[in-house]
Amino acid sequence: MVYFLATVLKARMKQLSAATVRLLSSSQVITSVVSVVKELIENSLDARATSIDVKLENYGFDKIEVRDNGEGIKAIDAPVMAVKYYTSKISSHEDLENLTTYGFRGEALGSICCIAEVSITTKTAADNFSTQYVLDGGGHIISQKPSHLGQGTTVTALRLFKNLPVRKQFYSTAKKCKDEIKKIQDLLISYGILKPDVRIVFIHNKISYSIKRLFHPRNV
């Protein structure tokens, strides 16, 4: 009788897989194209970049690329640079009281990796050449090769929301896509005001917008 009841009354609650947990948490951190741009821009500013290029293709769904001339990522840190909750900004909760950086949680890159195809190319002043790292959904390196880029870091995200069809469907109308571009422009203008010594350029579908002349596009 006990066996019969145990068979009939099977538990309905199950523990989610690690991959599902990563996807759900990432979708809370990265909710839009503009949130990807925001996180990557702030990483660049934290790296003391003086020049930042933001490039989008198809409103960011095909490609988002943020390139800077900042300090770059040391090779010793590369294996965990996009793994969630690894960060160079703080070492304990006590550091939060004296925080001077934009980011500190160690969530952004890992969250982007979970919902897009991500590669990172980086070079520090001490490196002889830059290295391109291709990452998996957990932020771990799956391949790497030398690159020709100069000092700084370039983060490229392809096929954003590839595994979140409902989120991608939200941007199914031209109006919503154009609204997102406007939000990105406004975001970059705000950083341009806060950081007047930083050169910021925004490119969407080969149309370039200088932050200082954002409403005067020119073909590139």
Backbone as CSV, one residue per row, in Angstrom:
resi,resn,N_x,N_y,N_z,CA_x,CA_y,CA_z,C_x,C_y,C_z
1,MET,0.833,-1.208,0.000,0.000,0.000,0.000,0.869,1.259,0.000
2,VAL,1.916,1.262,0.828,2.816,2.411,0.897,3.503,2.621,-0.443
3,TYR,3.947,1.514,-1.059,4.605,1.594,-2.364,3.649,2.148,-3.404
4,PHE,2.374,1.705,-3.342,1.363,2.166,-4.297,1.163,3.669,-4.190
5,LEU,1.063,4.171,-2.952,0.859,5.605,-2.744,2.064,6.407,-3.222
6,ALA,3.259,5.886,-2.971,4.475,6.578,-3.392,4.547,6.662,-4.904
7,THR,4.043,5.617,-5.572,4.057,5.599,-7.032,3.048,6.585,-7.598
8,VAL,1.849,6.597,-7.012,0.779,7.466,-7.499,1.069,8.926,-7.173
9,LEU,1.531,9.177,-5.944,1.750,10.545,-5.485,3.196,10.980,-5.727
10,LYS,3.605,10.962,-6.967,4.960,11.387,-7.314,5.107,12.891,-7.109
11,ALA,6.243,13.275,-6.598,6.504,14.701,-6.376,6.480,15.452,-7.700
12,ARG,5.840,16.607,-7.696,5.759,17.428,-8.903,6.880,18.457,-8.961
13,MET,7.482,18.740,-7.822,8.542,19.737,-7.784,9.892,19.085,-8.071
14,LYS,10.634,19.693,-8.990,11.940,19.172,-9.369,12.955,20.304,-9.363
15,GLN,14.178,19.939,-9.080,15.240,20.936,-9.112,15.587,21.262,-10.556
16,LEU,15.715,22.542,-10.848,16.068,22.967,-12.195,17.520,22.625,-12.489
17,SER,17.791,22.336,-13.752,19.165,22.050,-14.150,20.009,23.313,-14.058
18,ALA,21.320,23.135,-13.987,22.229,24.279,-13.891,22.094,25.184,-15.108
19,ALA,21.907,24.582,-16.290,21.770,25.370,-17.514,20.505,26.220,-17.484
20,THR,19.413,25.646,-16.974,18.155,26.388,-16.882,18.269,27.529,-15.881
21,VAL,18.926,27.271,-14.758,19.129,28.322,-13.751,19.934,29.472,-14.341
22,ARG,20.990,29.158,-15.095,21.812,30.197,-15.726,20.983,31.030,-16.686
23,LEU,20.151,30.352,-17.484,19.336,31.060,-18.465,18.329,31.976,-17.787
24,LEU,17.668,31.483,-16.752,16.662,32.287,-16.055,17.288,33.499,-15.373
25,SER,18.417,33.292,-14.713,19.066,34.419,-14.029,19.631,35.412,-15.028
26,SER,20.149,34.923,-16.147,20.703,35.812,-17.169,19.626,36.677,-17.792
27,SER,18.439,36.099,-17.981,17.348,36.857,-18.589,16.837,37.956,-17.671
28,GLN,17.183,37.887,-16.390,16.829,38.957,-15.460,17.873,40.066,-15.464
29,VAL,19.131,39.714,-15.710,20.206,40.706,-15.761,20.216,41.418,-17.107
30,ILE,20.093,40.640,-18.187,20.102,41.185,-19.547,18.690,41.114,-20.096
31,THR,18.000,42.228,-20.085,16.590,42.253,-20.478,16.351,42.867,-21.848
32,SER,17.381,43.470,-22.441,17.194,44.192,-23.701,18.542,44.409,-24.370
33,VAL,18.493,44.912,-25.597,19.727,45.261,-26.307,20.455,46.373,-25.565
34,VAL,19.705,47.354,-25.107,20.328,48.488,-24.419,21.009,48.046,-23.127
35,SER,20.492,47.016,-22.467,21.136,46.547,-21.239,22.476,45.883,-21.536
36,VAL,22.588,45.219,-22.692,23.881,44.660,-23.107,24.882,45.782,-23.329
37,VAL,24.461,46.793,-24.092,25.340,47.928,-24.380,25.767,48.617,-23.089
38,LYS,24.831,48.811,-22.180,25.134,49.474,-20.906,26.207,48.722,-20.127
39,GLU,26.040,47.417,-20.003,26.999,46.625,-19.237,28.385,46.666,-19.876
40,LEU,28.443,46.582,-21.203,29.736,46.558,-21.882,30.408,47.924,-21.858
41,ILE,29.615,48.983,-22.009,30.165,50.343,-21.915,30.767,50.569,-20.526
42,GLU,30.071,50.144,-19.502,30.563,50.353,-18.142,31.822,49.535,-17.868
43,ASN,31.918,48.344,-18.476,33.166,47.585,-18.372,34.319,48.369,-18.997
44,SER,34.047,49.003,-20.141,35.077,49.789,-20.824,35.503,50.984,-19.982
45,LEU,34.538,51.664,-19.392,34.854,52.819,-18.552,35.638,52.396,-17.311
46,ASP,35.271,51.254,-16.735,36.009,50.746,-15.580,37.443,50.375,-15.951
47,ALA,37.655,50.045,-17.230,38.999,49.698,-17.712,39.784,50.935,-18.133
48,ARG,39.248,52.119,-17.811,39.895,53.406,-18.092,40.075,53.662,-19.589
49,ALA,39.113,53.240,-20.368,39.155,53.499,-21.808,38.925,54.977,-22.091
50,THR,39.592,55.485,-23.118,39.370,56.862,-23.572,38.712,56.883,-24.943
51,SER,38.519,55.701,-25.526,37.865,55.588,-26.830,37.018,54.322,-26.838
52,ILE,35.736,54.477,-27.166,34.805,53.345,-27.166,33.966,53.381,-28.441
53,ASP,33.941,52.264,-29.155,33.104,52.131,-30.349,32.033,51.084,-30.091
54,VAL,30.786,51.452,-30.325,29.651,50.546,-30.161,29.062,50.280,-31.540
55,LYS,29.067,49.021,-31.949,28.595,48.667,-33.288,27.468,47.646,-33.191
56,LEU,26.351,47.938,-33.864,25.196,47.040,-33.898,24.851,46.678,-35.334
57,GLU,24.384,45.463,-35.523,23.823,45.038,-36.797,22.426,44.488,-36.542
58,ASN,21.471,44.928,-37.357,20.071,44.512,-37.215,19.564,44.770,-35.798
59,TYR,19.737,46.009,-35.364,19.262,46.467,-34.051,19.921,45.726,-32.882
60,GLY,21.025,45.051,-33.160,21.749,44.339,-32.118,21.433,42.861,-32.029
61,PHE,20.444,42.395,-32.764,20.059,40.991,-32.674,21.010,40.089,-33.442
62,ASP,21.583,40.602,-34.527,22.581,39.832,-35.263,23.964,40.005,-34.641
63,LYS,24.265,41.246,-34.224,25.605,41.499,-33.686,25.633,42.742,-32.812
64,ILE,26.301,42.625,-31.675,26.645,43.767,-30.827,28.148,43.684,-30.586
65,GLU,28.840,44.769,-30.868,30.285,44.790,-30.634,30.665,46.079,-29.928
66,VAL,31.371,45.951,-28.820,31.875,47.115,-28.089,33.394,46.989,-28.003
67,ARG,34.077,47.961,-28.593,35.544,47.950,-28.633,36.088,49.147,-27.874
68,ASP,37.097,48.910,-27.032,37.702,50.018,-26.290,39.225,49.934,-26.326
69,ASN,39.855,50.988,-25.860,41.319,51.034,-25.780,41.773,51.043,-24.323
70,GLY,41.017,50.357,-23.493,41.304,50.330,-22.062,42.478,49.444,-21.687
71,GLU,42.530,49.074,-20.434,43.676,48.344,-19.896,43.799,46.926,-20.427
72,GLY,42.710,46.346,-20.907,42.749,44.967,-21.365,42.654,43.984,-20.211
73,ILE,42.535,42.713,-20.550,42.382,41.648,-19.554,43.638,40.786,-19.556
74,LYS,44.223,40.591,-18.402,45.437,39.784,-18.294,45.142,38.328,-18.653
75,ALA,46.125,37.680,-19.280,45.955,36.289,-19.696,45.630,35.381,-18.517
76,ILE,46.178,35.688,-17.357,45.931,34.852,-16.176,44.476,34.940,-15.711
77,ASP,43.806,36.057,-16.047,42.403,36.238,-15.661,41.430,35.763,-16.733
78,ALA,41.925,35.523,-17.937,41.052,35.191,-19.065,40.153,33.978,-18.826
79,PRO,40.641,32.890,-18.214,39.776,31.717,-18.044,38.495,31.974,-17.253
80,VAL,38.489,32.995,-16.405,37.292,33.263,-15.591,36.713,34.654,-15.855
81,MET,37.164,35.330,-16.909,36.736,36.713,-17.144,35.238,36.831,-17.397
82,ALA,34.609,35.749,-17.888,33.175,35.800,-18.167,32.386,34.775,-17.363
83,VAL,33.037,34.142,-16.409,32.342,33.194,-15.532,31.634,33.987,-14.440
84,LYS,30.385,33.671,-14.205,29.589,34.449,-13.249,30.202,34.481,-11.854
85,TYR,30.127,35.664,-11.276,30.545,35.952,-9.903,32.062,35.927,-9.699
86,TYR,32.791,35.996,-10.819,34.217,36.304,-10.748,34.367,37.776,-11.108
87,THR,35.027,38.541,-10.267,35.170,39.972,-10.523,36.485,40.484,-9.954
88,SER,37.014,41.511,-10.592,38.236,42.160,-10.096,37.895,43.415,-9.300
89,LYS,36.606,43.724,-9.202,36.174,44.990,-8.593,36.110,44.927,-7.067
90,ILE,35.680,43.782,-6.523,35.595,43.638,-5.060,36.053,42.237,-4.671
91,SER,36.428,42.078,-3.419,36.797,40.755,-2.907,35.882,40.319,-1.764
92,SER,35.158,41.272,-1.171,34.192,40.949,-0.118,33.138,42.049,-0.060
93,HIS,32.079,41.811,0.717,30.998,42.794,0.813,31.467,44.097,1.443
94,GLU,32.553,44.033,2.200,33.061,45.241,2.852,33.567,46.265,1.834
95,ASP,33.984,45.768,0.663,34.496,46.669,-0.374,33.403,47.544,-0.975
96,LEU,32.147,47.164,-0.778,31.038,47.926,-1.355,30.987,49.356,-0.821
97,GLU,31.489,49.561,0.378,31.441,50.891,0.988,32.341,51.894,0.265
98,ASN,33.393,51.386,-0.387,34.343,52.272,-1.065,34.383,52.022,-2.567
99,LEU,33.285,51.542,-3.103,33.233,51.174,-4.511,33.330,52.400,-5.408
100,THR,34.204,52.344,-6.412,34.365,53.461,-7.349,34.112,53.046,-8.791
101,THR,33.738,51.796,-9.013,33.508,51.296,-10.364,32.015,51.175,-10.649
102,TYR,31.687,51.069,-11.949,30.291,50.857,-12.334,29.862,49.427,-11.996
103,GLY,30.669,48.465,-12.419,30.322,47.070,-12.193,31.047,46.505,-10.998
104,PHE,30.462,45.457,-10.404,31.130,44.808,-9.269,30.588,43.413,-9.001
105,ARG,29.452,43.059,-9.605,28.802,41.784,-9.267,29.422,40.587,-9.983
106,GLY,30.071,40.822,-11.114,30.610,39.708,-11.885,29.532,38.921,-12.596
107,GLU,28.466,39.604,-13.010,27.337,38.920,-13.656,27.208,39.223,-15.143
108,ALA,27.630,40.400,-15.576,27.276,40.899,-16.904,27.746,39.991,-18.037
109,LEU,29.051,39.757,-18.144,29.563,38.956,-19.251,29.016,37.535,-19.215
110,GLY,28.937,36.951,-18.025,28.393,35.604,-17.905,26.948,35.524,-18.350
111,SER,26.175,36.555,-18.039,24.764,36.590,-18.441,24.629,36.734,-19.950
112,ILE,25.489,37.556,-20.554,25.448,37.732,-22.006,25.832,36.430,-22.702
113,CYS,26.827,35.723,-22.161,27.246,34.445,-22.748,26.104,33.436,-22.784
114,CYS,25.222,33.520,-21.814,24.134,32.551,-21.698,23.059,32.744,-22.759
115,ILE,22.951,33.965,-23.303,21.866,34.250,-24.250,22.377,34.734,-25.604
116,ALA,23.675,34.583,-25.850,24.253,34.987,-27.131,25.537,34.194,-27.361
117,GLU,26.092,34.319,-28.563,27.385,33.706,-28.876,28.450,34.783,-28.699
118,VAL,29.335,34.592,-27.748,30.241,35.663,-27.331,31.702,35.326,-27.603
119,SER,32.427,36.322,-28.088,33.880,36.236,-28.181,34.472,37.513,-27.600
120,ILE,35.647,37.396,-27.014,36.337,38.538,-26.415,37.763,38.577,-26.943
121,THR,38.145,39.718,-27.498,39.513,39.931,-27.954,40.138,40.987,-27.063
122,THR,41.302,40.698,-26.508,41.873,41.619,-25.529,43.394,41.635,-25.569
123,LYS,43.952,42.758,-25.150,45.410,42.932,-25.097,45.744,43.960,-24.027
124,THR,46.685,43.633,-23.164,47.180,44.591,-22.179,48.446,45.247,-22.724
125,ALA,48.926,46.261,-22.029,50.146,46.951,-22.453,51.352,46.021,-22.418
126,ALA,51.300,45.005,-21.577,52.428,44.083,-21.438,52.414,42.957,-22.468
127,ASP,51.303,42.787,-23.180,51.187,41.694,-24.149,51.838,42.063,-25.477
128,ASN,52.400,41.056,-26.148,52.990,41.277,-27.468,51.931,41.311,-28.564
129,PHE,50.817,40.657,-28.328,49.729,40.622,-29.305,48.418,40.383,-28.573
130,SER,47.329,40.674,-29.255,46.009,40.438,-28.663,45.591,38.983,-28.881
131,THR,44.643,38.535,-28.078,44.133,37.170,-28.176,42.616,37.202,-28.246
132,GLN,42.075,36.417,-29.169,40.620,36.287,-29.276,40.185,34.999,-28.589
133,TYR,39.248,35.140,-27.667,38.704,33.992,-26.939,37.245,33.787,-27.344
134,VAL,36.888,32.563,-27.686,35.493,32.208,-27.950,34.967,31.501,-26.709
135,LEU,33.798,31.926,-26.241,33.265,31.440,-24.968,32.007,30.597,-25.157
136,ASP,31.774,29.699,-24.206,30.537,28.916,-24.238,29.462,29.596,-23.392
137,GLY,28.321,28.935,-23.238,27.204,29.537,-22.522,27.455,29.780,-21.049
138,GLY,28.477,29.127,-20.506,28.817,29.339,-19.106,29.939,30.334,-18.913
139,GLY,30.399,30.933,-20.021,31.473,31.913,-19.944,32.862,31.313,-19.970
140,HIS,32.965,30.015,-20.237,34.267,29.352,-20.273,34.858,29.395,-21.687
141,ILE,36.168,29.432,-21.761,36.853,29.493,-23.052,36.773,28.140,-23.747
142,ILE,36.349,28.156,-25.025,36.325,26.915,-25.805,37.376,26.931,-26.909
143,SER,37.869,28.119,-27.256,38.967,28.212,-28.222,39.606,29.587,-28.106
144,GLN,40.834,29.696,-28.574,41.519,30.986,-28.571,42.552,31.024,-29.692
145,LYS,42.841,32.237,-30.169,43.829,32.404,-31.226,44.367,33.829,-31.187
146,PRO,45.570,34.044,-31.722,46.134,35.396,-31.765,45.284,36.306,-32.644
147,SER,45.307,37.587,-32.345,44.551,38.569,-33.118,45.439,39.774,-33.398
148,HIS,44.969,40.649,-34.283,45.756,41.808,-34.711,45.347,43.102,-34.011
149,LEU,44.325,43.067,-33.161,43.823,44.296,-32.554,44.816,44.865,-31.547
150,GLY,44.739,46.177,-31.344,45.634,46.851,-30.416,45.186,46.707,-28.975
151,GLN,45.804,47.497,-28.099,45.489,47.394,-26.674,44.025,47.727,-26.403
152,GLY,43.456,46.990,-25.471,42.059,47.190,-25.104,41.290,45.893,-25.214
153,THR,39.978,46.001,-25.197,39.112,44.826,-25.222,37.958,45.037,-26.189
154,THR,37.673,44.009,-26.968,36.513,44.004,-27.858,35.620,42.832,-27.486
155,VAL,34.383,43.120,-27.137,33.405,42.070,-26.832,32.399,42.016,-27.974
156,THR,32.232,40.836,-28.549,31.292,40.642,-29.650,30.233,39.631,-29.235
157,ALA,28.974,40.015,-29.370,27.852,39.130,-29.039,27.008,38.932,-30.291
158,LEU,26.883,37.695,-30.736,26.089,37.354,-31.911,24.807,36.643,-31.490
159,ARG,23.757,36.822,-32.286,22.483,36.111,-32.096,21.919,36.306,-30.686
160,LEU,21.792,37.552,-30.298,21.248,37.864,-28.978,19.846,37.280,-28.806
161,PHE,19.578,36.745,-27.638,18.307,36.099,-27.285,18.030,34.875,-28.158
162,LYS,19.083,34.201,-28.581,18.940,33.028,-29.454,18.092,31.932,-28.809
163,ASN,18.142,31.842,-27.488,17.390,30.809,-26.771,16.264,31.391,-25.920
164,LEU,15.884,32.632,-26.230,14.753,33.279,-25.554,13.797,33.832,-26.616
165,PRO,13.070,32.953,-27.306,12.212,33.392,-28.410,11.141,34.396,-28.009
166,VAL,10.617,34.279,-26.796,9.584,35.223,-26.355,10.171,36.619,-26.214
167,ARG,11.386,36.699,-25.651,12.050,37.995,-25.501,12.330,38.615,-26.875
168,LYS,12.776,37.784,-27.795,13.074,38.288,-29.136,11.801,38.714,-29.854
169,GLN,10.710,37.987,-29.624,9.434,38.317,-30.240,8.943,39.687,-29.802
170,PHE,9.340,40.119,-28.611,8.947,41.432,-28.105,9.392,42.540,-29.053
171,TYR,10.489,42.291,-29.767,11.020,43.301,-30.688,10.621,43.014,-32.137
172,SER,9.465,42.429,-32.333,9.049,42.009,-33.668,8.574,43.161,-34.548
173,THR,8.312,44.321,-33.960,7.847,45.459,-34.751,8.971,46.465,-34.955
174,ALA,8.905,47.171,-36.079,9.934,48.170,-36.396,9.964,49.273,-35.350
175,LYS,8.806,49.625,-34.821,8.743,50.704,-33.829,9.531,50.348,-32.574
176,LYS,9.355,49.128,-32.085,10.059,48.728,-30.869,11.564,48.677,-31.102
177,CYS,11.963,48.244,-32.295,13.393,48.207,-32.619,13.971,49.618,-32.680
178,LYS,13.238,50.527,-33.307,13.704,51.910,-33.399,13.724,52.577,-32.024
179,ASP,12.755,52.234,-31.197,12.744,52.764,-29.825,13.989,52.312,-29.063
180,GLU,14.415,51.075,-29.309,15.600,50.553,-28.626,16.857,51.305,-29.070
181,ILE,16.935,51.611,-30.359,18.071,52.386,-30.864,18.093,53.766,-30.223
182,LYS,16.922,54.373,-30.077,16.843,55.694,-29.439,17.304,55.609,-27.978
183,LYS,16.935,54.539,-27.295,17.364,54.367,-25.904,18.880,54.235,-25.819
184,ILE,19.460,53.534,-26.785,20.917,53.384,-26.805,21.579,54.730,-27.052
185,GLN,21.045,55.501,-27.981,21.581,56.838,-28.244,21.521,57.703,-26.986
186,ASP,20.389,57.671,-26.314,20.236,58.465,-25.085,21.223,58.006,-24.012
187,LEU,21.409,56.683,-23.912,22.353,56.141,-22.936,23.767,56.640,-23.218
188,LEU,24.166,56.577,-24.483,25.521,56.988,-24.846,25.716,58.491,-24.678
189,ILE,24.665,59.252,-24.934,24.742,60.701,-24.695,24.996,60.965,-23.214
190,SER,24.317,60.216,-22.350,24.489,60.429,-20.905,25.918,60.125,-20.477
191,TYR,26.498,59.055,-21.035,27.894,58.755,-20.712,28.828,59.809,-21.301
192,GLY,28.464,60.319,-22.483,29.267,61.371,-23.097,29.295,62.634,-22.253
193,ILE,28.176,62.925,-21.599,28.105,64.096,-20.712,28.917,63.853,-19.440
194,LEU,28.789,62.633,-18.890,29.508,62.303,-17.657,31.010,62.168,-17.884
195,LYS,31.377,61.705,-19.089,32.786,61.463,-19.411,33.165,62.229,-20.681
196,PRO,33.264,63.552,-20.614,33.534,64.348,-21.813,34.897,64.072,-22.441
197,ASP,35.812,63.467,-21.681,37.139,63.158,-22.203,37.188,61.807,-22.920
198,VAL,36.063,61.091,-22.950,36.008,59.785,-23.605,35.331,59.921,-24.970
199,ARG,36.002,59.441,-26.005,35.430,59.432,-27.354,34.495,58.226,-27.467
200,ILE,33.237,58.483,-27.809,32.261,57.405,-27.970,31.618,57.518,-29.344
201,VAL,31.660,56.433,-30.106,31.039,56.396,-31.431,30.044,55.242,-31.478
202,PHE,28.884,55.496,-32.046,27.831,54.494,-32.169,27.581,54.224,-33.644
203,ILE,27.629,52.960,-34.041,27.415,52.567,-35.432,26.295,51.534,-35.487
204,HIS,25.279,51.817,-36.301,24.194,50.850,-36.501,23.991,50.642,-37.991
205,ASN,24.140,49.399,-38.431,23.990,49.069,-39.853,24.809,49.997,-40.746
206,LYS,26.062,50.217,-40.351,27.054,50.993,-41.111,26.780,52.493,-41.137
207,ILE,25.847,52.950,-40.314,25.642,54.386,-40.139,26.282,54.780,-38.815
208,SER,27.190,55.755,-38.852,27.956,56.139,-37.669,27.405,57.412,-37.056
209,TYR,27.310,57.417,-35.727,26.840,58.577,-34.986,27.889,58.941,-33.938
210,SER,28.556,60.056,-34.106,29.464,60.539,-33.076,28.624,61.110,-31.943
211,ILE,28.983,60.807,-30.712,28.195,61.281,-29.576,28.164,62.803,-29.527
212,LYS,29.220,63.447,-29.957,29.247,64.913,-29.952,28.355,65.489,-31.047
213,ARG,28.081,64.664,-32.068,27.207,65.107,-33.154,26.195,63.996,-33.447
214,LEU,25.570,63.495,-32.396,24.795,62.269,-32.499,23.642,62.357,-33.484
215,PHE,23.085,63.521,-33.663,21.925,63.633,-34.540,22.302,64.061,-35.948
216,HIS,23.584,63.882,-36.290,24.053,64.173,-37.639,24.760,62.943,-38.180
217,PRO,24.003,61.915,-38.606,24.619,60.669,-39.050,25.380,60.850,-40.352
218,ARG,26.389,59.997,-40.523,27.124,59.977,-41.776,27.421,58.528,-42.130
219,ASN,27.500,58.239,-43.410,27.809,56.888,-43.841,29.272,56.571,-43.556
220,VAL,29.541,55.321,-43.245,30.924,54.887,-43.035,31.238,53.749,-43.998
